[in-house]
Each structure stands twice: as structure tokens, then as C-alpha cells.
């Protein structure tokens, strides 16, 4: 009995130790499982087997799809190339527009820089009689894109960026021939005729005279072919703009002019416009104080005015400056909107009228040419030919602007000044019959 009690007691003690070890093993197993589960979430043995089929499947799909997507990819690239080409063209257009704006800005900047040198920095006034204002405006930057054809012609003909320009149609063919014969005789090579019709162009080419025919323009061509002297004269303000934009100074010349010397040797080039005068003496040509008398005003009856005879719009030297181009624009604009206006009157109004309420005047520098060197026909026939001393002078040019019988007077001028025929001018009246 006693042996049975001891037996179970012994068993009971031995079973407790084994349970503890099992419990510890289970805990360790659980902990290891957690660790391995954390470190190898995809499984310890099956991870490679699971991933490998997936990768193999992806590679298989890529290998199988590549040949199918190549044409589609090419088409997509072609579409993108076409789109980029269109965008590139648009960008080039924008670049050209910006370059044009930049050029205009540079033109203004050039003038602004010149003015800044004088006005930008404040200076103390110098001694009495030494202060001089800014007179000569800077030239604009040349823009050959305005007229590439004309740019090529002028580059070959012009000297020091200066050229004589005349407009002509077939109505004045005989005078035109006298005009260029004397230009050639003097030795002037930098001149050109702007032909307003086919006949004039062919005539100039046959006489080895530099000629330029403008591109077709219905408004210009209709006047150029059939227009009279004043109508054709009005065209020059529109046509000359291109010459100035190309950076050339122009000596504009009507064709009723006889050249006796080279005018480029007698220019000052210090103003925007340098013009001959319609005046016939020092007062009328260069200006004078004209006193207006109004007796009813009593003590204030005398009013002083400044008076000058107009510049001749048929012979003037114009430099490629912003004020000069603005002058051409103003005159051309008014002539197009005021068909009954005279180009010479408009030319002078825009050049001389000051700013006042409702009107901004033109800020252009101007110079009057020597009236005895750049002579009008009134001075010649009313004064010079009758004075023994003045007859000895040799003008640079003589403009037959005061007389309608232009051709015979031009020929007589050549006889007198070139061939020495002393009585060649005598039989003409002072004015016109």
C-alpha cells in the first residue's frame, strides 16, 4: 500500500519537470516563429518559388508585347516630332517679332543715349557764349528686311550711305534726260531714278542710268503713270521712307534741276532736313522780323512777327533719323487724307508749326541751304543774270521751279554756265508769259 502511495508520488514529481520543458520549448518555438515570420514574411522555402513564376510571367509578357508595340511607338514619335516642328516654327516667328521690337527699341535707345549724354546728367552751364544744345540727331539702325531688293541696289551705288533720288514717269522724259546728262557731266555716280512706269525704266536702262522700279502698288502706280507734276511730287514722301529705313541719307531731287557742281561737297549734315529755299533774297530765304501794323490798337499798333519763305520740297537733303522719318509719315498721312492739299505746303507746315493745344509739333532740326549755291529760278532770272558780279558765281544746282517753260530754260542754263554762251538767258522774261 505504502509502495503504491510512493509510486504515484514519484510519477507525479517526474511528470512536472517534463511539462515545464515542453512549455519552454513551445514558448521558444513561438518566439522563433515570430522572428522568422518578421524576417521572412514570404516564407522561408516557398518565397523563391512564389516570386519566380511572377517575374517569369512579367518577362514573358514583355517579350511577347515588344514586337507588337514597335510600330505604335514609331507612330507616336512621328506625331510628337510633327508637334514639335509646329511649335518650333511658332517659336521662330515669335523670335522674329521680338527681334523686330528689339530693333525698334534699339533705335529709340540710340537717340536716348545721345540725349542722355546732354540731358541725362546735370551739368553746370559753361561761360557765356560756349553753351551749345544738341543739334544732330543720331541715325536709325538700318533694317534691310524692309526692302531687300532696294538694299542690294543702294549698297552698290551709294557713297558714304548718301544718294540722290529722283522720281520720274514718261511725261517728263526730255527733262529727265537733261537732268541725268548734267549729273554725269559733273561726275556724280551716287544717284538713282525711281521709275514710275515701264517706259521710264527701259529708257533709263538704255542710257545706263541707275534705276529702281518699285514692286506693284495700285495706289502708287495709278498716280505714277498718269499723275501730273504735283501728284507725282506727293509720292516721294511715301517712297523715301524705305531709303531712310535702310539707313541712307537722301538728297531728294526734282528733275527740273540742272547740276553744275557736286552737291555733296556743299552740305553741312548737321540737321534732320537741309533744304533749298523759295526765297529770293536774304530776308525771304533766311527769315526776317515782319512788323504788322494795326492802327486801331493805338499804342500797341505794331505787332512783330517772324516770317520766312517756304522750303522747296523738290530739293532737300534728309538724314535717316527718327524726326526725319516722322516728318515723312506726317506728310504722307495728310496727303492721303487731304487730296486737295499741296505737298510743299504740308511739308512746311509739319516742319515749322510749333506744338500748341491739340497739336504736337515735330521736333526736327532744319537748315536752309545757301540761296546762291542752291538757286531757284526766280533768283536767277530776276536778280543774278542782271548783276555783273553775281553772274560770275557758279551755283551748285539751279532749280527751275518758278517757271512753267522748264525744258527751254534748263537748256539755256546749260548753255550759259557750261558752254559759256553769255546771252543764253537774256531772251527769257523774269516771270512767265
Tab-separated table of C-alpha atoms in Angstrom:
chain	number	residue	atom	x	y	z
A	1	UNK	CA	0.000	0.000	0.000
A	2	UNK	CA	2.745	2.196	1.060
A	3	UNK	CA	4.550	1.277	-2.067
A	4	UNK	CA	1.550	2.358	-4.190
A	5	UNK	CA	1.434	5.790	-2.495
A	6	UNK	CA	5.143	6.315	-3.099
A	7	UNK	CA	4.844	5.215	-6.630
A	8	UNK	CA	2.306	7.766	-7.639
A	9	UNK	CA	4.210	10.438	-5.765
A	10	UNK	CA	7.341	9.658	-7.695
A	11	UNK	CA	5.434	9.732	-11.008
A	12	UNK	CA	3.828	12.930	-10.138
A	13	UNK	CA	7.202	14.621	-9.476
A	14	UNK	CA	8.723	13.359	-12.730
A	15	UNK	CA	5.742	14.489	-14.885
A	16	UNK	CA	6.028	18.121	-13.592
A	17	UNK	CA	9.594	18.516	-14.879
A	18	UNK	CA	8.737	17.251	-18.309
A	19	UNK	CA	5.782	19.665	-18.635
A	20	UNK	CA	7.976	22.602	-17.814
A	21	UNK	CA	10.429	21.705	-20.506
A	22	UNK	CA	7.621	21.263	-23.032
A	23	UNK	CA	6.195	24.665	-22.086
A	24	UNK	CA	9.566	26.310	-22.516
A	25	UNK	CA	10.041	24.606	-25.886
A	26	UNK	CA	6.647	25.797	-27.020
A	27	UNK	CA	7.402	29.376	-25.978
A	28	UNK	CA	10.772	29.290	-27.730
A	29	UNK	CA	9.119	27.879	-30.829
A	30	UNK	CA	6.520	30.560	-30.822
A	31	UNK	CA	9.167	33.256	-30.403
A	32	UNK	CA	11.296	31.815	-33.203
A	33	UNK	CA	8.233	31.642	-35.403
A	34	UNK	CA	7.515	35.273	-34.770
A	35	UNK	CA	11.085	36.207	-35.534
A	36	UNK	CA	11.145	34.186	-38.765
A	37	UNK	CA	7.729	35.486	-39.682
A	38	UNK	CA	9.018	39.012	-39.278
A	39	UNK	CA	12.270	38.394	-41.136
A	40	UNK	CA	10.843	36.210	-43.907
A	41	UNK	CA	7.247	37.285	-44.470
A	42	UNK	CA	7.087	35.463	-47.806
A	43	UNK	CA	8.063	32.143	-46.310
A	44	UNK	CA	11.376	30.511	-45.755
A	45	UNK	CA	11.264	27.930	-48.565
A	46	UNK	CA	8.370	28.978	-50.775
A	47	UNK	CA	9.415	32.647	-51.365
A	48	UNK	CA	11.595	31.935	-54.363
A	49	UNK	CA	9.044	29.645	-55.877
A	50	UNK	CA	6.303	32.226	-55.470
A	51	UNK	CA	8.247	35.217	-56.852
A	52	UNK	CA	9.932	33.388	-59.694
A	53	UNK	CA	6.750	32.492	-61.582
A	54	UNK	CA	5.562	36.081	-61.264
A	55	UNK	CA	8.840	37.518	-62.649
A	56	UNK	CA	8.864	34.886	-65.378
A	57	UNK	CA	5.309	35.840	-66.285
A	58	UNK	CA	6.184	39.553	-66.459
A	59	UNK	CA	9.262	38.934	-68.580
A	60	UNK	CA	7.223	36.658	-70.799
A	61	UNK	CA	4.593	39.341	-71.328
A	62	UNK	CA	7.271	41.955	-72.029
A	63	UNK	CA	8.997	39.687	-74.541
A	64	UNK	CA	5.705	38.870	-76.223
A	65	UNK	CA	4.454	42.510	-76.322
A	66	UNK	CA	7.653	44.250	-77.613
A	67	UNK	CA	7.247	43.377	-81.281
A	68	UNK	CA	3.599	44.474	-81.184
A	69	UNK	CA	4.336	47.920	-79.661
A	70	UNK	CA	7.224	48.965	-82.008
A	71	UNK	CA	5.038	50.366	-84.881
A	72	UNK	CA	2.809	52.127	-82.375
A	73	UNK	CA	5.844	53.628	-80.708
A	74	UNK	CA	7.177	54.842	-84.075
A	75	UNK	CA	3.848	56.470	-84.924
A	76	UNK	CA	3.776	58.139	-81.546
A	77	UNK	CA	7.287	59.501	-82.044
A	78	UNK	CA	6.347	60.791	-85.516
A	79	UNK	CA	3.344	62.550	-84.036
A	80	UNK	CA	5.483	64.118	-81.341
A	81	UNK	CA	8.047	65.222	-83.971
A	82	UNK	CA	5.342	66.886	-86.049
A	83	UNK	CA	4.033	68.656	-82.977
A	84	UNK	CA	7.494	69.849	-82.005
A	85	UNK	CA	8.147	71.058	-85.579
A	86	UNK	CA	4.986	73.169	-85.434
A	87	UNK	CA	5.961	74.573	-82.066
A	88	UNK	CA	9.453	75.328	-83.391
A	89	UNK	CA	8.010	77.296	-86.316
A	90	UNK	CA	5.824	79.263	-83.940
A	91	UNK	CA	8.811	79.983	-81.696
A	92	UNK	CA	10.829	81.187	-84.701
A	93	UNK	CA	8.011	83.554	-85.603
A	94	UNK	CA	7.951	84.886	-82.073
A	95	UNK	CA	11.735	85.324	-82.172
A	96	UNK	CA	11.453	87.353	-85.388
A	97	UNK	CA	8.737	89.545	-83.891
A	98	UNK	CA	10.760	90.071	-80.735
A	99	UNK	CA	13.863	90.862	-82.790
A	100	UNK	CA	11.890	93.471	-84.724
A	101	UNK	CA	10.620	95.026	-81.494
A	102	UNK	CA	14.130	94.939	-80.068
A	103	UNK	CA	15.470	96.725	-83.147
A	104	UNK	CA	12.886	99.461	-82.782
A	105	UNK	CA	13.754	99.729	-79.127
A	106	UNK	CA	17.451	99.968	-80.002
A	107	UNK	CA	16.682	102.809	-82.418
A	108	UNK	CA	14.990	104.717	-79.642
A	109	UNK	CA	17.768	103.749	-77.273
A	110	UNK	CA	20.396	105.139	-79.660
A	111	UNK	CA	18.685	108.504	-79.669
A	112	UNK	CA	18.039	108.326	-75.947
A	113	UNK	CA	21.701	107.635	-75.268
A	114	UNK	CA	22.722	110.686	-77.263
A	115	UNK	CA	20.233	112.820	-75.415
A	116	UNK	CA	21.264	111.345	-72.083
A	117	UNK	CA	24.833	112.471	-72.677
A	118	UNK	CA	23.498	116.006	-72.860
A	119	UNK	CA	20.411	115.948	-70.687
A	120	UNK	CA	20.663	112.833	-68.505
A	121	UNK	CA	23.465	114.078	-66.314
A	122	UNK	CA	23.063	117.535	-64.928
A	123	UNK	CA	25.808	119.952	-65.901
A	124	UNK	CA	26.706	123.431	-64.892
A	125	UNK	CA	26.388	125.946	-67.663
A	126	UNK	CA	29.711	126.963	-69.199
A	127	UNK	CA	30.939	130.511	-69.763
A	128	UNK	CA	28.801	132.908	-71.740
A	129	UNK	CA	28.678	132.032	-75.425
A	130	UNK	CA	30.054	128.496	-75.019
A	131	UNK	CA	26.829	126.564	-74.359
A	132	UNK	CA	25.578	124.533	-77.326
A	133	UNK	CA	22.422	122.432	-77.452
A	134	UNK	CA	22.093	119.012	-79.088
A	135	UNK	CA	21.576	119.650	-82.814
A	136	UNK	CA	22.291	116.500	-84.746
A	137	UNK	CA	20.015	113.535	-84.113
A	138	UNK	CA	21.576	110.050	-84.421
A	139	UNK	CA	20.786	107.851	-87.413
A	140	UNK	CA	18.398	104.928	-87.066
A	141	UNK	CA	19.626	101.360	-87.311
A	142	UNK	CA	19.338	100.100	-90.875
A	143	UNK	CA	16.683	97.449	-91.499
A	144	UNK	CA	17.314	95.569	-94.744
A	145	UNK	CA	14.208	93.436	-94.257
A	146	UNK	CA	12.137	96.464	-95.279
A	147	UNK	CA	13.199	96.082	-98.914
A	148	UNK	CA	15.992	93.556	-99.607
A	149	UNK	CA	15.974	94.326	-103.340
A	150	UNK	CA	16.494	98.051	-102.821
A	151	UNK	CA	19.113	97.363	-100.152
A	152	UNK	CA	21.233	95.441	-102.671
A	153	UNK	CA	20.943	98.220	-105.265
A	154	UNK	CA	21.833	101.013	-102.843
A	155	UNK	CA	24.813	99.129	-101.478
A	156	UNK	CA	26.325	99.172	-104.959
A	157	UNK	CA	25.503	102.785	-105.832
A	158	UNK	CA	25.541	104.909	-102.676
A	159	UNK	CA	28.695	106.644	-101.445
A	160	UNK	CA	29.097	107.003	-97.683
A	161	UNK	CA	25.438	105.968	-97.323
A	162	UNK	CA	24.301	109.013	-99.346
A	163	UNK	CA	22.413	109.098	-102.643
A	164	UNK	CA	20.469	111.428	-104.953
A	165	UNK	CA	16.939	110.173	-105.606
A	166	UNK	CA	14.500	111.380	-108.265
A	167	UNK	CA	11.027	110.168	-109.179
A	168	UNK	CA	10.019	110.225	-112.834
A	169	UNK	CA	7.453	108.961	-115.310
A	170	UNK	CA	7.288	109.094	-119.088
A	171	UNK	CA	5.606	112.529	-119.043
A	172	UNK	CA	8.933	114.210	-118.233
A	173	UNK	CA	11.285	112.148	-120.374
A	174	UNK	CA	13.049	115.088	-122.068
A	175	UNK	CA	13.690	116.927	-118.820
A	176	UNK	CA	14.867	113.684	-117.229
A	177	UNK	CA	17.496	113.333	-119.945
A	178	UNK	CA	18.819	116.866	-119.356
A	179	UNK	CA	18.806	116.073	-115.621
A	180	UNK	CA	20.975	112.955	-115.756
A	181	UNK	CA	23.230	114.243	-118.546
A	182	UNK	CA	24.408	117.047	-116.280
A	183	UNK	CA	24.709	114.754	-113.278
A	184	UNK	CA	27.022	112.531	-115.308
A	185	UNK	CA	28.954	115.514	-116.630
A	186	UNK	CA	29.661	116.743	-113.080
A	187	UNK	CA	30.933	113.281	-112.168
A	188	UNK	CA	28.215	112.244	-109.716
A	189	UNK	CA	27.747	108.479	-109.558
A	190	UNK	CA	25.621	108.035	-106.436
A	191	UNK	CA	22.205	108.781	-107.903
A	192	UNK	CA	19.149	106.738	-108.859
A	193	UNK	CA	15.854	107.247	-110.663
A	194	UNK	CA	12.726	105.713	-109.180
A	195	UNK	CA	10.820	104.798	-112.338
A	196	UNK	CA	7.066	105.084	-112.015
A	197	UNK	CA	6.288	103.262	-115.259
A	198	UNK	CA	7.816	100.668	-117.604
A	199	UNK	CA	8.752	103.182	-120.282
A	200	UNK	CA	10.869	105.243	-117.882
A	201	UNK	CA	12.565	102.121	-116.558
A	202	UNK	CA	13.505	100.957	-120.074
A	203	UNK	CA	14.653	104.464	-121.035
A	204	UNK	CA	16.975	104.740	-118.032
A	205	UNK	CA	18.456	101.302	-118.666
A	206	UNK	CA	19.097	102.217	-122.308
A	207	UNK	CA	21.003	105.323	-121.145
A	208	UNK	CA	22.990	103.465	-118.476
A	209	UNK	CA	21.230	105.364	-115.686
A	210	UNK	CA	20.756	103.632	-112.305
A	211	UNK	CA	17.061	102.887	-111.991
A	212	UNK	CA	14.771	101.242	-109.478
A	213	UNK	CA	11.244	100.048	-110.175
A	214	UNK	CA	9.120	99.577	-107.109
A	215	UNK	CA	7.030	96.443	-106.557
A	216	UNK	CA	3.461	96.821	-107.906
A	217	UNK	CA	1.277	99.092	-105.791
A	218	UNK	CA	-2.122	100.046	-107.202
A	219	UNK	CA	-2.356	103.388	-105.411
A	220	UNK	CA	1.194	104.444	-106.263
A	221	UNK	CA	1.186	103.076	-109.806
A	222	UNK	CA	-2.014	104.846	-110.838
A	223	UNK	CA	-0.551	108.220	-109.831
A	224	UNK	CA	2.906	107.412	-111.140
A	225	UNK	CA	1.711	106.554	-114.638
A	226	UNK	CA	-0.808	109.330	-115.222
A	227	UNK	CA	-0.249	111.906	-112.490
A	228	UNK	CA	0.875	115.459	-113.048
A	229	UNK	CA	3.864	117.209	-111.506
A	230	UNK	CA	2.276	117.885	-108.098
A	231	UNK	CA	0.673	114.443	-107.828
A	232	UNK	CA	3.950	112.678	-108.566
A	233	UNK	CA	5.764	115.012	-106.186
A	234	UNK	CA	3.483	113.911	-103.384
A	235	UNK	CA	4.504	110.270	-103.841
A	236	UNK	CA	8.067	110.890	-102.748
A	237	UNK	CA	7.215	111.157	-99.056
A	238	UNK	CA	5.822	107.638	-99.153
A	239	UNK	CA	8.645	106.191	-101.255
A	240	UNK	CA	11.567	107.884	-99.458
A	241	UNK	CA	10.702	106.209	-96.166
A	242	UNK	CA	12.225	102.910	-97.313
A	243	UNK	CA	15.511	104.623	-98.205
A	244	UNK	CA	15.728	106.118	-94.712
A	245	UNK	CA	14.780	102.847	-93.030
A	246	UNK	CA	17.661	101.213	-94.885
A	247	UNK	CA	19.966	103.763	-93.246
A	248	UNK	CA	20.666	106.033	-96.250
A	249	UNK	CA	20.700	109.827	-96.367
A	250	UNK	CA	18.777	111.047	-99.400
A	251	UNK	CA	19.199	114.169	-101.485
A	252	UNK	CA	15.718	114.328	-102.974
A	253	UNK	CA	15.706	115.959	-106.380
A	254	UNK	CA	13.005	117.029	-108.804
A	255	UNK	CA	14.050	116.539	-112.418
A	256	UNK	CA	13.658	120.223	-113.411
A	257	UNK	CA	17.098	120.826	-111.902
A	258	UNK	CA	20.432	121.461	-113.611
A	259	UNK	CA	23.524	120.207	-111.747
A	260	UNK	CA	26.638	122.346	-112.100
A	261	UNK	CA	28.676	121.012	-109.142
A	262	UNK	CA	28.535	118.024	-106.830
A	263	UNK	CA	26.052	118.995	-104.078
A	264	UNK	CA	27.537	116.509	-101.589
A	265	UNK	CA	30.576	118.785	-101.367
A	266	UNK	CA	28.406	121.607	-100.020
A	267	UNK	CA	26.237	120.004	-97.345
A	268	UNK	CA	26.535	120.529	-93.582
A	269	UNK	CA	24.827	117.284	-92.461
A	270	UNK	CA	24.052	118.730	-89.016
A	271	UNK	CA	20.270	118.668	-89.281
A	272	UNK	CA	17.445	116.273	-89.971
A	273	UNK	CA	16.425	118.292	-93.038
A	274	UNK	CA	18.617	120.600	-95.122
A	275	UNK	CA	16.563	122.296	-97.825
A	276	UNK	CA	16.792	124.907	-100.528
A	277	UNK	CA	14.531	127.924	-100.156
A	278	UNK	CA	11.902	129.503	-102.353
A	279	UNK	CA	13.105	132.847	-101.021
A	280	UNK	CA	14.689	135.328	-103.441
A	281	UNK	CA	16.875	137.398	-101.082
A	282	UNK	CA	18.461	137.126	-97.650
A	283	UNK	CA	15.332	138.208	-95.810
A	284	UNK	CA	12.866	135.902	-97.530
A	285	UNK	CA	15.253	132.939	-97.659
A	286	UNK	CA	16.561	133.063	-94.095
A	287	UNK	CA	13.778	134.825	-92.215
A	288	UNK	CA	13.022	138.333	-91.014
A	289	UNK	CA	11.042	140.351	-88.482
A	290	UNK	CA	7.839	141.365	-90.238
A	291	UNK	CA	6.003	144.154	-88.385
A	292	UNK	CA	2.222	144.093	-88.640
A	293	UNK	CA	0.559	147.476	-88.292
A	294	UNK	CA	-2.916	147.742	-86.751
A	295	UNK	CA	-3.653	151.484	-86.162
A	296	UNK	CA	-6.846	150.851	-84.189
A	297	UNK	CA	-4.729	149.362	-81.354
A	298	UNK	CA	-3.203	152.787	-80.675
A	299	UNK	CA	-0.056	152.461	-78.574
A	300	UNK	CA	0.135	148.703	-79.354
A	301	UNK	CA	-0.496	149.108	-83.075
A	302	UNK	CA	2.758	147.366	-84.102
A	303	UNK	CA	2.916	143.590	-83.761
A	304	UNK	CA	6.154	141.843	-84.574
A	305	UNK	CA	6.029	138.567	-86.495
A	306	UNK	CA	8.655	136.167	-87.760
A	307	UNK	CA	8.402	135.367	-91.439
A	308	UNK	CA	10.298	133.071	-93.801
A	309	UNK	CA	9.570	131.844	-97.294
A	310	UNK	CA	8.928	128.148	-97.557
A	311	UNK	CA	11.425	125.364	-98.088
A	312	UNK	CA	11.274	123.783	-101.503
A	313	UNK	CA	10.016	120.212	-101.263
A	314	UNK	CA	11.623	119.421	-104.625
A	315	UNK	CA	15.197	119.620	-103.396
A	316	UNK	CA	16.209	118.750	-99.848
A	317	UNK	CA	18.721	116.572	-98.036
A	318	UNK	CA	17.159	114.336	-95.411
A	319	UNK	CA	19.072	112.161	-92.950
A	320	UNK	CA	17.861	108.760	-91.651
A	321	UNK	CA	16.731	109.945	-88.219
A	322	UNK	CA	13.550	109.385	-86.237
A	323	UNK	CA	12.350	113.002	-86.648
A	324	UNK	CA	13.006	112.810	-90.405
A	325	UNK	CA	11.010	109.599	-90.759
A	326	UNK	CA	8.256	111.076	-88.617
A	327	UNK	CA	8.174	114.066	-90.989
A	328	UNK	CA	7.691	111.770	-93.997
A	329	UNK	CA	4.958	109.870	-92.178
A	330	UNK	CA	3.140	113.037	-91.192
A	331	UNK	CA	3.210	114.492	-94.696
A	332	UNK	CA	2.257	111.220	-96.404
A	333	UNK	CA	-0.621	110.720	-93.971
A	334	UNK	CA	-2.012	114.205	-94.533
A	335	UNK	CA	-1.692	113.973	-98.307
A	336	UNK	CA	-3.607	110.690	-98.294
A	337	UNK	CA	-6.441	112.236	-96.248
A	338	UNK	CA	-6.370	115.709	-97.824
A	339	UNK	CA	-6.369	115.074	-101.590
A	340	UNK	CA	-6.606	118.776	-102.467
A	341	UNK	CA	-3.598	119.778	-100.376
A	342	UNK	CA	-0.253	120.746	-101.905
A	343	UNK	CA	2.680	118.627	-100.782
A	344	UNK	CA	5.043	121.608	-100.403
A	345	UNK	CA	2.620	123.475	-98.149
A	346	UNK	CA	2.062	120.392	-95.973
A	347	UNK	CA	5.818	119.720	-95.873
A	348	UNK	CA	6.487	123.187	-94.460
A	349	UNK	CA	3.559	123.198	-92.052
A	350	UNK	CA	4.700	119.957	-90.457
A	351	UNK	CA	8.295	121.142	-90.355
A	352	UNK	CA	7.682	124.590	-88.849
A	353	UNK	CA	4.433	124.638	-86.880
A	354	UNK	CA	5.182	124.582	-83.116
A	355	UNK	CA	3.364	122.488	-80.553
A	356	UNK	CA	0.179	124.076	-79.288
A	357	UNK	CA	-3.069	122.910	-77.662
A	358	UNK	CA	-4.395	119.990	-79.675
A	359	UNK	CA	-1.243	119.627	-81.775
A	360	UNK	CA	2.187	118.152	-81.126
A	361	UNK	CA	4.772	119.789	-83.332
A	362	UNK	CA	7.643	117.941	-84.991
A	363	UNK	CA	10.938	118.161	-83.121
A	364	UNK	CA	13.214	118.161	-86.164
A	365	UNK	CA	16.407	120.132	-86.750
A	366	UNK	CA	16.463	122.077	-90.028
A	367	UNK	CA	18.897	124.142	-92.057
A	368	UNK	CA	18.344	126.485	-95.009
A	369	UNK	CA	20.760	125.986	-97.892
A	370	UNK	CA	22.768	128.865	-99.346
A	371	UNK	CA	20.383	130.558	-101.765
A	372	UNK	CA	23.137	131.400	-104.255
A	373	UNK	CA	24.619	127.910	-104.312
A	374	UNK	CA	21.285	126.089	-104.321
A	375	UNK	CA	19.474	128.584	-106.512
A	376	UNK	CA	15.843	128.792	-107.562
A	377	UNK	CA	14.913	130.163	-110.963
A	378	UNK	CA	13.413	133.373	-109.559
A	379	UNK	CA	16.773	134.324	-108.096
A	380	UNK	CA	18.486	133.504	-111.397
A	381	UNK	CA	16.186	135.281	-113.812
A	382	UNK	CA	15.139	138.217	-111.659
A	383	UNK	CA	18.448	139.034	-109.968
A	384	UNK	CA	21.581	137.076	-110.866
A	385	UNK	CA	21.540	137.367	-114.652
A	386	UNK	CA	21.198	141.161	-114.350
A	387	UNK	CA	24.113	141.634	-111.940
A	388	UNK	CA	27.643	141.606	-113.340
A	389	UNK	CA	29.179	140.283	-110.129
A	390	UNK	CA	26.532	137.645	-109.410
A	391	UNK	CA	26.813	136.357	-112.978
A	392	UNK	CA	30.351	135.227	-112.116
A	393	UNK	CA	29.108	132.897	-109.384
A	394	UNK	CA	28.803	129.224	-110.190
A	395	UNK	CA	25.835	127.672	-108.389
A	396	UNK	CA	25.801	124.046	-107.310
A	397	UNK	CA	22.350	123.485	-108.778
A	398	UNK	CA	19.635	125.611	-110.336
A	399	UNK	CA	16.043	124.570	-109.822
A	400	UNK	CA	13.612	125.804	-112.475
A	401	UNK	CA	10.734	125.817	-110.020
A	402	UNK	CA	9.289	129.276	-110.654
A	403	UNK	CA	8.694	128.873	-114.384
A	404	UNK	CA	6.406	126.555	-116.380
A	405	UNK	CA	8.608	126.587	-119.513
A	406	UNK	CA	11.083	124.353	-117.739
A	407	UNK	CA	12.840	122.497	-120.560
A	408	UNK	CA	13.947	125.516	-122.627
A	409	UNK	CA	15.154	127.312	-119.518
A	410	UNK	CA	17.100	124.222	-118.409
A	411	UNK	CA	18.813	124.068	-121.795
A	412	UNK	CA	19.579	127.795	-121.641
A	413	UNK	CA	21.137	127.372	-118.182
A	414	UNK	CA	23.424	124.674	-119.580
A	415	UNK	CA	24.402	126.971	-122.448
A	416	UNK	CA	25.195	129.831	-120.069
A	417	UNK	CA	27.058	128.014	-117.276
A	418	UNK	CA	28.544	125.048	-119.137
A	419	UNK	CA	29.109	126.247	-122.694
A	420	UNK	CA	29.795	129.903	-121.775
A	421	UNK	CA	27.141	131.455	-124.005
A	422	UNK	CA	26.733	134.809	-122.223
A	423	UNK	CA	23.422	135.794	-123.809
A	424	UNK	CA	21.720	132.419	-123.396
A	425	UNK	CA	19.459	133.685	-120.605
A	426	UNK	CA	18.668	137.106	-121.963
A	427	UNK	CA	15.520	136.449	-124.012
A	428	UNK	CA	13.534	134.925	-121.152
A	429	UNK	CA	11.142	137.120	-119.123
A	430	UNK	CA	11.609	137.428	-115.357
A	431	UNK	CA	8.400	135.520	-114.765
A	432	UNK	CA	6.148	133.574	-117.090
A	433	UNK	CA	4.159	134.924	-120.017
